[in-house]
mmCIF file of C-alpha atoms in Angstrom:
data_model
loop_
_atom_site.group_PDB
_atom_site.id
_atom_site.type_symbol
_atom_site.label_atom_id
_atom_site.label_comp_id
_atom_site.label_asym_id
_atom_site.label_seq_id
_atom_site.Cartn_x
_atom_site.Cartn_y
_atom_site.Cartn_z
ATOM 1 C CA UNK P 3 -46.194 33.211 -144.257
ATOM 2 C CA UNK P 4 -48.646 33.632 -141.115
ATOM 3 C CA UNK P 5 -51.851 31.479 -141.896
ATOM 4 C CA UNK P 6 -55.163 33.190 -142.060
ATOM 5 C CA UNK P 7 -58.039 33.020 -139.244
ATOM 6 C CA UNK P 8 -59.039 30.049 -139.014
ATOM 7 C CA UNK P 9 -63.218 30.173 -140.717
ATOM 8 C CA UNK P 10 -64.053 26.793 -138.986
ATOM 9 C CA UNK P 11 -63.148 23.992 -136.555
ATOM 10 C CA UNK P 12 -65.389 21.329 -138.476
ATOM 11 C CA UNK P 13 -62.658 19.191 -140.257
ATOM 12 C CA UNK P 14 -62.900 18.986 -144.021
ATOM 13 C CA UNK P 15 -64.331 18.335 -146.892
ATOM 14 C CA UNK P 16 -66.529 21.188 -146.944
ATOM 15 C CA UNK P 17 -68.160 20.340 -149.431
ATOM 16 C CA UNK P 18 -69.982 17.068 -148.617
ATOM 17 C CA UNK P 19 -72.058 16.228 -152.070
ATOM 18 C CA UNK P 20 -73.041 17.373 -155.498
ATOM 19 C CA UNK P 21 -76.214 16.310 -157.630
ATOM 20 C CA UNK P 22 -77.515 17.137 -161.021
ATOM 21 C CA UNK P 23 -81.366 18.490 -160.441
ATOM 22 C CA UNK P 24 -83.061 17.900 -163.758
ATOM 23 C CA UNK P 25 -85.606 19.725 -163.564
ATOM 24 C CA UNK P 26 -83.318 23.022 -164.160
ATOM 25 C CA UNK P 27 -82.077 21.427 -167.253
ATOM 26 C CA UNK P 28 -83.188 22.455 -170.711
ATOM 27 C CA UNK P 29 -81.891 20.018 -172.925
ATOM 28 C CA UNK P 30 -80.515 16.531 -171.732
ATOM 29 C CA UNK P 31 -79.384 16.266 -175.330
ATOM 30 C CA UNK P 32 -77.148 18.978 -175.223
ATOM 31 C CA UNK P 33 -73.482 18.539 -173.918
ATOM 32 C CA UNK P 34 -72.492 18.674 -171.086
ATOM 33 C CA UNK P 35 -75.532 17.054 -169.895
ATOM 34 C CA UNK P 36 -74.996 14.783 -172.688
ATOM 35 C CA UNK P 37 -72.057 13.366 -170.877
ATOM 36 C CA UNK P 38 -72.014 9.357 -169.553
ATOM 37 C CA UNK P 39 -71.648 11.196 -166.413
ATOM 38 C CA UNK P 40 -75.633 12.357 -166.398
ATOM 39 C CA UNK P 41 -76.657 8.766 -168.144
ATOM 40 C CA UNK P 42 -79.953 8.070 -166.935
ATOM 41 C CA UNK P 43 -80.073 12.147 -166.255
ATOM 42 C CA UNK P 44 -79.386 11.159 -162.806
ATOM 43 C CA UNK P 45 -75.947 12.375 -161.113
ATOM 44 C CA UNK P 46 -74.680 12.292 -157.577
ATOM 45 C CA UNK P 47 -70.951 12.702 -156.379
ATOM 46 C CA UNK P 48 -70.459 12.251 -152.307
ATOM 47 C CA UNK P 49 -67.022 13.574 -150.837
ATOM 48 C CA UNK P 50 -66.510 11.350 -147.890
ATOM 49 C CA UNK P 51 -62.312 12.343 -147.526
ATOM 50 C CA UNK P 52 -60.112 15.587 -147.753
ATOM 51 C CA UNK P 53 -58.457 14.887 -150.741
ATOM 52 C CA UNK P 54 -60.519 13.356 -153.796
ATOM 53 C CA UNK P 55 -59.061 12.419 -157.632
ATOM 54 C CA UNK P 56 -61.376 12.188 -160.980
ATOM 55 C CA UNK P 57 -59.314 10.635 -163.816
ATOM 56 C CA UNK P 58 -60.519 9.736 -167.058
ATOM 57 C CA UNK P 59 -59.392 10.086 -171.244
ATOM 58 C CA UNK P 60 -60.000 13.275 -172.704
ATOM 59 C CA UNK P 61 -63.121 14.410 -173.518
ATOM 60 C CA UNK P 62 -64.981 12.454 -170.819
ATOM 61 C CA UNK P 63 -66.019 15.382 -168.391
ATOM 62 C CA UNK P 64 -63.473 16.004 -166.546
ATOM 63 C CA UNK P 65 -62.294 19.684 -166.520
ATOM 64 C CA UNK P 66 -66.050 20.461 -167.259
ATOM 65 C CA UNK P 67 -66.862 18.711 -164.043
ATOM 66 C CA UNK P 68 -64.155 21.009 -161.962
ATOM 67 C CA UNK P 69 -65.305 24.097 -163.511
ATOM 68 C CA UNK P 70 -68.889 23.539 -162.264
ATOM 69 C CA UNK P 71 -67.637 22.646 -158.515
ATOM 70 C CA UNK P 72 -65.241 25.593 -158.696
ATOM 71 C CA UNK P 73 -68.350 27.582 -159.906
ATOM 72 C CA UNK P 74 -70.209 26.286 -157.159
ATOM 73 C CA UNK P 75 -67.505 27.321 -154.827
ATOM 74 C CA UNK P 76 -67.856 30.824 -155.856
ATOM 75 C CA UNK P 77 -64.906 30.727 -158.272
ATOM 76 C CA UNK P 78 -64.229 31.901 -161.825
ATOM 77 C CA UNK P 79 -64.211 29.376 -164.815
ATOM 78 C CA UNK P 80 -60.706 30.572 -165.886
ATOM 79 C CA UNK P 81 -58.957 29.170 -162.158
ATOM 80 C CA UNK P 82 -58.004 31.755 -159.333
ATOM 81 C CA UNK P 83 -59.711 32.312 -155.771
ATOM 82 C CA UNK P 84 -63.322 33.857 -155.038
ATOM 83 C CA UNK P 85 -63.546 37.249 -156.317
ATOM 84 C CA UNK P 86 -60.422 36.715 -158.837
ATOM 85 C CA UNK P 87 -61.152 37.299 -162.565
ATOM 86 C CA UNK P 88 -57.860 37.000 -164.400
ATOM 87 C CA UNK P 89 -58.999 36.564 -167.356
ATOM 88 C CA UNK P 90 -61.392 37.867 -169.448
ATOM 89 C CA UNK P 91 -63.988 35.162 -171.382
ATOM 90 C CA UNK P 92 -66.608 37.167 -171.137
ATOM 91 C CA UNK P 93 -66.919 36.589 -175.075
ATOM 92 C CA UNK P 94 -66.064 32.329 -175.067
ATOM 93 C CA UNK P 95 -68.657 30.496 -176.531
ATOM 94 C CA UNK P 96 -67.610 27.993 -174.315
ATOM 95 C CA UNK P 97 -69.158 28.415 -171.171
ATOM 96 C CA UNK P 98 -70.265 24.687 -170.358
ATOM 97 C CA UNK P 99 -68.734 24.607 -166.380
ATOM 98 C CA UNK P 100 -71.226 27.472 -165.511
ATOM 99 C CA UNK P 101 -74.070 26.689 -167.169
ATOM 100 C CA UNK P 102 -73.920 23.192 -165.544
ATOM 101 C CA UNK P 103 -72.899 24.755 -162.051
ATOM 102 C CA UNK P 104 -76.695 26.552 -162.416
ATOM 103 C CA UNK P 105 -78.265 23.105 -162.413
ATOM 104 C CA UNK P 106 -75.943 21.623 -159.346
ATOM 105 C CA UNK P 107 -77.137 21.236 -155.900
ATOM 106 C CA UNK P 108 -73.798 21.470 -153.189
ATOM 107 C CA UNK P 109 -74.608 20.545 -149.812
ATOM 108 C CA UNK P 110 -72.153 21.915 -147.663
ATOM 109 C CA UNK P 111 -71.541 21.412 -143.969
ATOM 110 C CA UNK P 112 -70.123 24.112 -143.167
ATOM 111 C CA UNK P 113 -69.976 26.389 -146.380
ATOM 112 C CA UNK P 114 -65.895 27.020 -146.673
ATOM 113 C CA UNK P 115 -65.237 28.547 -150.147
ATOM 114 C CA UNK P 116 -61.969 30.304 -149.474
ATOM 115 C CA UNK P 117 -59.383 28.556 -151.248
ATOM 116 C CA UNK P 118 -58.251 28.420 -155.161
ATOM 117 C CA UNK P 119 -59.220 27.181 -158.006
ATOM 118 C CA UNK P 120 -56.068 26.204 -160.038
ATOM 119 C CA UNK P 121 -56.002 25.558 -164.028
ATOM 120 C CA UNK P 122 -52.616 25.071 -165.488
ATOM 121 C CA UNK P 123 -53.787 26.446 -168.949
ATOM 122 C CA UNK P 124 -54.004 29.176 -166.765
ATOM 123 C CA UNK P 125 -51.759 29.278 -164.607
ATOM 124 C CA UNK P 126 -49.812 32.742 -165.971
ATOM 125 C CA UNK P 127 -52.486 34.769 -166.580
ATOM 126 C CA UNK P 128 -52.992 34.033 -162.732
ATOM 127 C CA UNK P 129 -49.563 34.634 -162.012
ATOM 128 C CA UNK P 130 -49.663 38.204 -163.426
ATOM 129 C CA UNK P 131 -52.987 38.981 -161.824
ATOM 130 C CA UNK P 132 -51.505 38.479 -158.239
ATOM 131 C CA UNK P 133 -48.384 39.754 -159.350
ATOM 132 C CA UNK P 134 -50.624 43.045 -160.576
ATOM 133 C CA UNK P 135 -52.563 43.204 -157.867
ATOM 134 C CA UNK P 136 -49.420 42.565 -155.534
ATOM 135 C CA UNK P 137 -48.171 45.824 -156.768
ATOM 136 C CA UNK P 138 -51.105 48.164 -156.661
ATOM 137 C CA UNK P 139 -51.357 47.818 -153.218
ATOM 138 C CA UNK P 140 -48.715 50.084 -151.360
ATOM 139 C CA UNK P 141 -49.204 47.895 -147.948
ATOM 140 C CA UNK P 142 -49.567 44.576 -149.288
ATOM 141 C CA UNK P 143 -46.681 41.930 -148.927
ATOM 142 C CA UNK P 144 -44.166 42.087 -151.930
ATOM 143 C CA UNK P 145 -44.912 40.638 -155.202
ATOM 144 C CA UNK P 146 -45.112 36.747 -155.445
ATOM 145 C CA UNK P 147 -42.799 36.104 -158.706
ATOM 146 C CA UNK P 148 -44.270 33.003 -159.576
ATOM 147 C CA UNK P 149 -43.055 33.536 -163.296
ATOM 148 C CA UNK P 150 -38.866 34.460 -162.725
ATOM 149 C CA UNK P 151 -38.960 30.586 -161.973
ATOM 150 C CA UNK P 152 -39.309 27.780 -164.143
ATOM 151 C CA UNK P 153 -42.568 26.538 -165.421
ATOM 152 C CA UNK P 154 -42.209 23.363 -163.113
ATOM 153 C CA UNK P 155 -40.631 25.526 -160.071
ATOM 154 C CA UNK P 156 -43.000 28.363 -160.745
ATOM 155 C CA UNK P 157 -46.463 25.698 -160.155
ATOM 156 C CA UNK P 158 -44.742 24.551 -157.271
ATOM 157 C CA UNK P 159 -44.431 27.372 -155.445
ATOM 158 C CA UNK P 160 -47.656 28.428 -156.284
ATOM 159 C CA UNK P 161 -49.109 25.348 -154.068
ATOM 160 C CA UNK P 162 -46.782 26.004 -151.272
ATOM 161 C CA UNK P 163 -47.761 29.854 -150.774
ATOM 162 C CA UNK P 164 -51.756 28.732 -151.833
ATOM 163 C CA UNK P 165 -52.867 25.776 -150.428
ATOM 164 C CA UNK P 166 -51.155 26.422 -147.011
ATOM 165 C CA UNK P 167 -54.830 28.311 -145.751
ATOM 166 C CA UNK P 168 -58.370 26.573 -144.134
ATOM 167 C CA UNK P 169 -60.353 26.059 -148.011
ATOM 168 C CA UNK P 170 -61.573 24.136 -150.743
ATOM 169 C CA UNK P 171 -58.989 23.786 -153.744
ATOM 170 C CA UNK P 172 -59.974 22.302 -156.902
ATOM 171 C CA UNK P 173 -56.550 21.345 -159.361
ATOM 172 C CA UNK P 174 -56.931 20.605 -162.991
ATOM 173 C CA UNK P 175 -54.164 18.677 -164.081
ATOM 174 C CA UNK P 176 -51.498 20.421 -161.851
ATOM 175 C CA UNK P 177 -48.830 17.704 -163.338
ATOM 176 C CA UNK P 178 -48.634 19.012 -166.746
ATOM 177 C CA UNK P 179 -45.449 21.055 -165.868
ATOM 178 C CA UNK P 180 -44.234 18.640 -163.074
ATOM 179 C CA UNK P 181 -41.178 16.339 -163.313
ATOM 180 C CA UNK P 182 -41.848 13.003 -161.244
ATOM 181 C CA UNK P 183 -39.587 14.275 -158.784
ATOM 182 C CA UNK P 184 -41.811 17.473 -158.586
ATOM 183 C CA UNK P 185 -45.088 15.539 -158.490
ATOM 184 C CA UNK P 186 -43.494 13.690 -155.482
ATOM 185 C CA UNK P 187 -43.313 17.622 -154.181
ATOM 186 C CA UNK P 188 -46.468 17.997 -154.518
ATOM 187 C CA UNK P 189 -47.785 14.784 -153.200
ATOM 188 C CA UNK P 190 -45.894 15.583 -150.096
ATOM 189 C CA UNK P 191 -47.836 18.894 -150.154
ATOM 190 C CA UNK P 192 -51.087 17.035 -150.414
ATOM 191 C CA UNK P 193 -50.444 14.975 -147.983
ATOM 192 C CA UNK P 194 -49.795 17.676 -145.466
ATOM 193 C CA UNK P 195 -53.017 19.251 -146.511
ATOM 194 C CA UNK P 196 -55.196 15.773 -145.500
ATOM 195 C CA UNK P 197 -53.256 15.698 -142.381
ATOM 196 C CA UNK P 198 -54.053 18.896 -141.343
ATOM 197 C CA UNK P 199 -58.192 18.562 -141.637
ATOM 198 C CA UNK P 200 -58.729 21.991 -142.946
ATOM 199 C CA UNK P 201 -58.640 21.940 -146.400
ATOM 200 C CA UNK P 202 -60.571 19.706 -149.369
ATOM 201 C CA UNK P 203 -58.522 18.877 -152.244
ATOM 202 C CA UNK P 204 -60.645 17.729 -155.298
ATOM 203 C CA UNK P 205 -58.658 16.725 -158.342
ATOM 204 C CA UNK P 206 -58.445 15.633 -162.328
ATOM 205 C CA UNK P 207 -55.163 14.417 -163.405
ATOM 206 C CA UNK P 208 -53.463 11.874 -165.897
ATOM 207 C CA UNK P 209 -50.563 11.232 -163.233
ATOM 208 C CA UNK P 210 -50.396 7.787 -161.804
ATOM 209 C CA UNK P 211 -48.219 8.859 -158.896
ATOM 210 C CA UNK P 212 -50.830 11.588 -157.818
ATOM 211 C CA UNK P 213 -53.634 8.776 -158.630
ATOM 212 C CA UNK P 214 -51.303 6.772 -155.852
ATOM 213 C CA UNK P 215 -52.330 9.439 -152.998
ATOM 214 C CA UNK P 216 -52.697 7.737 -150.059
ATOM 215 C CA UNK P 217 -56.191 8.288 -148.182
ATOM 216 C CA UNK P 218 -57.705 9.878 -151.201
ATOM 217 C CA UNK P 219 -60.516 8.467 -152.615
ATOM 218 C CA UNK P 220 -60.547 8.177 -156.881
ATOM 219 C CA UNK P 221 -63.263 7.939 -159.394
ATOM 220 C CA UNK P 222 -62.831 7.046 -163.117
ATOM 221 C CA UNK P 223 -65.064 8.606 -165.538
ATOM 222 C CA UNK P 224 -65.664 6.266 -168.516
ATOM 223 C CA UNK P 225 -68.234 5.388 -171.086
ATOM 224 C CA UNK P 226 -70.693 4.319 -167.886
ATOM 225 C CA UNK P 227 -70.363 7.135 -166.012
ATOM 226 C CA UNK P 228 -68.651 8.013 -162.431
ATOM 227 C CA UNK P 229 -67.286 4.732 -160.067
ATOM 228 C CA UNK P 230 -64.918 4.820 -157.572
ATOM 229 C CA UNK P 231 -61.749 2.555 -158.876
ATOM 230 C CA UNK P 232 -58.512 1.687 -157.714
ATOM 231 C CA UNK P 233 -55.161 3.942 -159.250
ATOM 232 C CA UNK P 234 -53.869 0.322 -160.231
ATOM 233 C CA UNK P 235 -56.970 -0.917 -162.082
ATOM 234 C CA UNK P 236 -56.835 2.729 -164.172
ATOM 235 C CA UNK P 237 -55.557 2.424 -167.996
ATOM 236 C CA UNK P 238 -52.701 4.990 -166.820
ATOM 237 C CA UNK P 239 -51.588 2.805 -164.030
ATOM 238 C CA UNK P 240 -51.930 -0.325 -166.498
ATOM 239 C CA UNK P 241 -50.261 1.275 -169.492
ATOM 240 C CA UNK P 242 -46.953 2.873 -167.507
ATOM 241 C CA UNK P 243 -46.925 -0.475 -166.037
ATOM 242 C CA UNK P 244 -46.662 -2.363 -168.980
ATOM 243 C CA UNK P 245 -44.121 -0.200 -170.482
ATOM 244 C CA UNK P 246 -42.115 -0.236 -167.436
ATOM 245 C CA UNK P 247 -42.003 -3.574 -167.749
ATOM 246 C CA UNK P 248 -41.004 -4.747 -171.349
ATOM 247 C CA UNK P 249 -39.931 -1.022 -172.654
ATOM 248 C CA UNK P 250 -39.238 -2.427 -176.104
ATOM 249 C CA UNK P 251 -42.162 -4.583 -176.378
ATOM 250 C CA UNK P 252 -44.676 -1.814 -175.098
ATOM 251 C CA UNK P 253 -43.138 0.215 -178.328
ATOM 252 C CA UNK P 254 -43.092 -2.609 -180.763
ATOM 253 C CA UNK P 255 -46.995 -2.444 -180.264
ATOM 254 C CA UNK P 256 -48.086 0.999 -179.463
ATOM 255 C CA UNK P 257 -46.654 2.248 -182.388
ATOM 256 C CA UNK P 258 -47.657 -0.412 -185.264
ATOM 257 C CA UNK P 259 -50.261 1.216 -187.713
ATOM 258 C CA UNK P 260 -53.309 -0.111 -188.246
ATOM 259 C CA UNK P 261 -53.572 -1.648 -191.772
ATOM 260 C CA UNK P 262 -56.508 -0.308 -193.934
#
């Protein structure tokens, strides 16, 4: 596939830092500004490499936090590129990534928001919208068939004919379908992307091998908020660690109820 025109010769990230502005916030009390991520209703997030990884439990912030950069970015909630929409929410009562996008500040240098915003909850309905739109358009290349491969294969391919183009792309768990061996695929992928300067990679994921990207720079969300961290000092690393080391012992424990 020929690459597109090239938008800029500044080397990424694009997007150089994110803050909460209070003042455009109604209710502190109300989630997501509720979040430890706003404790002290202060926020700031600096991007000082190409590729950057947010990893926390559930619940803490973290797609929320994507959404609202991905808004920022000019792309829709549901995943996709700017101008996508393939799917419709228009009726979701929750609609937390926007409404915090509105009380963002990005600073930019330069603005690049070509690129993709990739969700793998929603990953298909993407699929079919380029697939769709593939088709509608007599002079447009063929179809890209991301769904007559497996669900693994299928995300996989998606990167490589994506994230190959100058942009910002923000991933949302893209391991949830991927074997190690693909995740190793994809690291290879994401390394190609730092190494070529012109695209920003900012990620959540649960994956200690894609928290083990070399030159990215991680954060952990927890109780106290955003800190940068190392992948080995993350309960993921710790936990697959353990188990890797004393399989039977790491079971023995992790599944013993808790008496009443």
């Amino acid at each position: 596939m020929a690459y597109r025109k090239q938008l800029t010769r500044l080397k990424a990230p694009y997007l150089k830092r994110i803050l909460l502005d209070a003042t455009k916030v109604e209710d502190l009390e109300k989630y997501p500004w509720n979040l430890p991520l706003f404790r002290g209703r202060e926020f700031e997030l600096e991007f000082t490499t190409p590729i950057t990884i947010i990893v926390g439990e559930n619940g803490t912030g973290k797609s929320t936090l994507l959404e609202a950069i991905g808004a920022l970015a000019g792309y829709d909630e549901a995943g996709g590129g700017k101008g996508y929409r393939p799917v419709d929410h228009s009726i979701a009562i929750d609609k937390s990534g926007a409404a915090l996008a509105n009380t963002f500040r990005g600073h930019w240098l330069p603005k690049v928001t070509a690129g993709w915003f990739f969700r793998a909850e929603s990953f298909y309905s993407v699929a079919r919208y380029l697939d769709k739109a593939a088709l509608e358009d007599p002079f447009g290349p063929p179809p890209p068939d991301f769904l007559s491969w497996s669900h693994g294969e299928g995300f996989i391919r998606f990167f490589e004919e994506r994230c190959r183009r100058q942009g910002i792309y923000i991933l949302d768990e893209p391991e949830s379908a991927l074997s190690p061996s693909r995740q190793i695929e994809l690291l290879k992928m994401l390394r190609r992307m730092d190494q070529s300067g012109t695209a920003q990679v900012i990620m959540a994921t649960h994956s200690p091998l894609l928290m083990a990207c070399p030159g990215a720079r991680l954060f952990r969300i927890s109780r106290f908020g955003l800190d940068p961290t190392d992948f080995s000092d993350t309960d993921h690393f710790r936990m697959m660690r353990d188990f890797c080391t004393d399989p039977q012992s790491f079971m023995e424990e992790a599944l013993r109820e808790t008496d009443e």
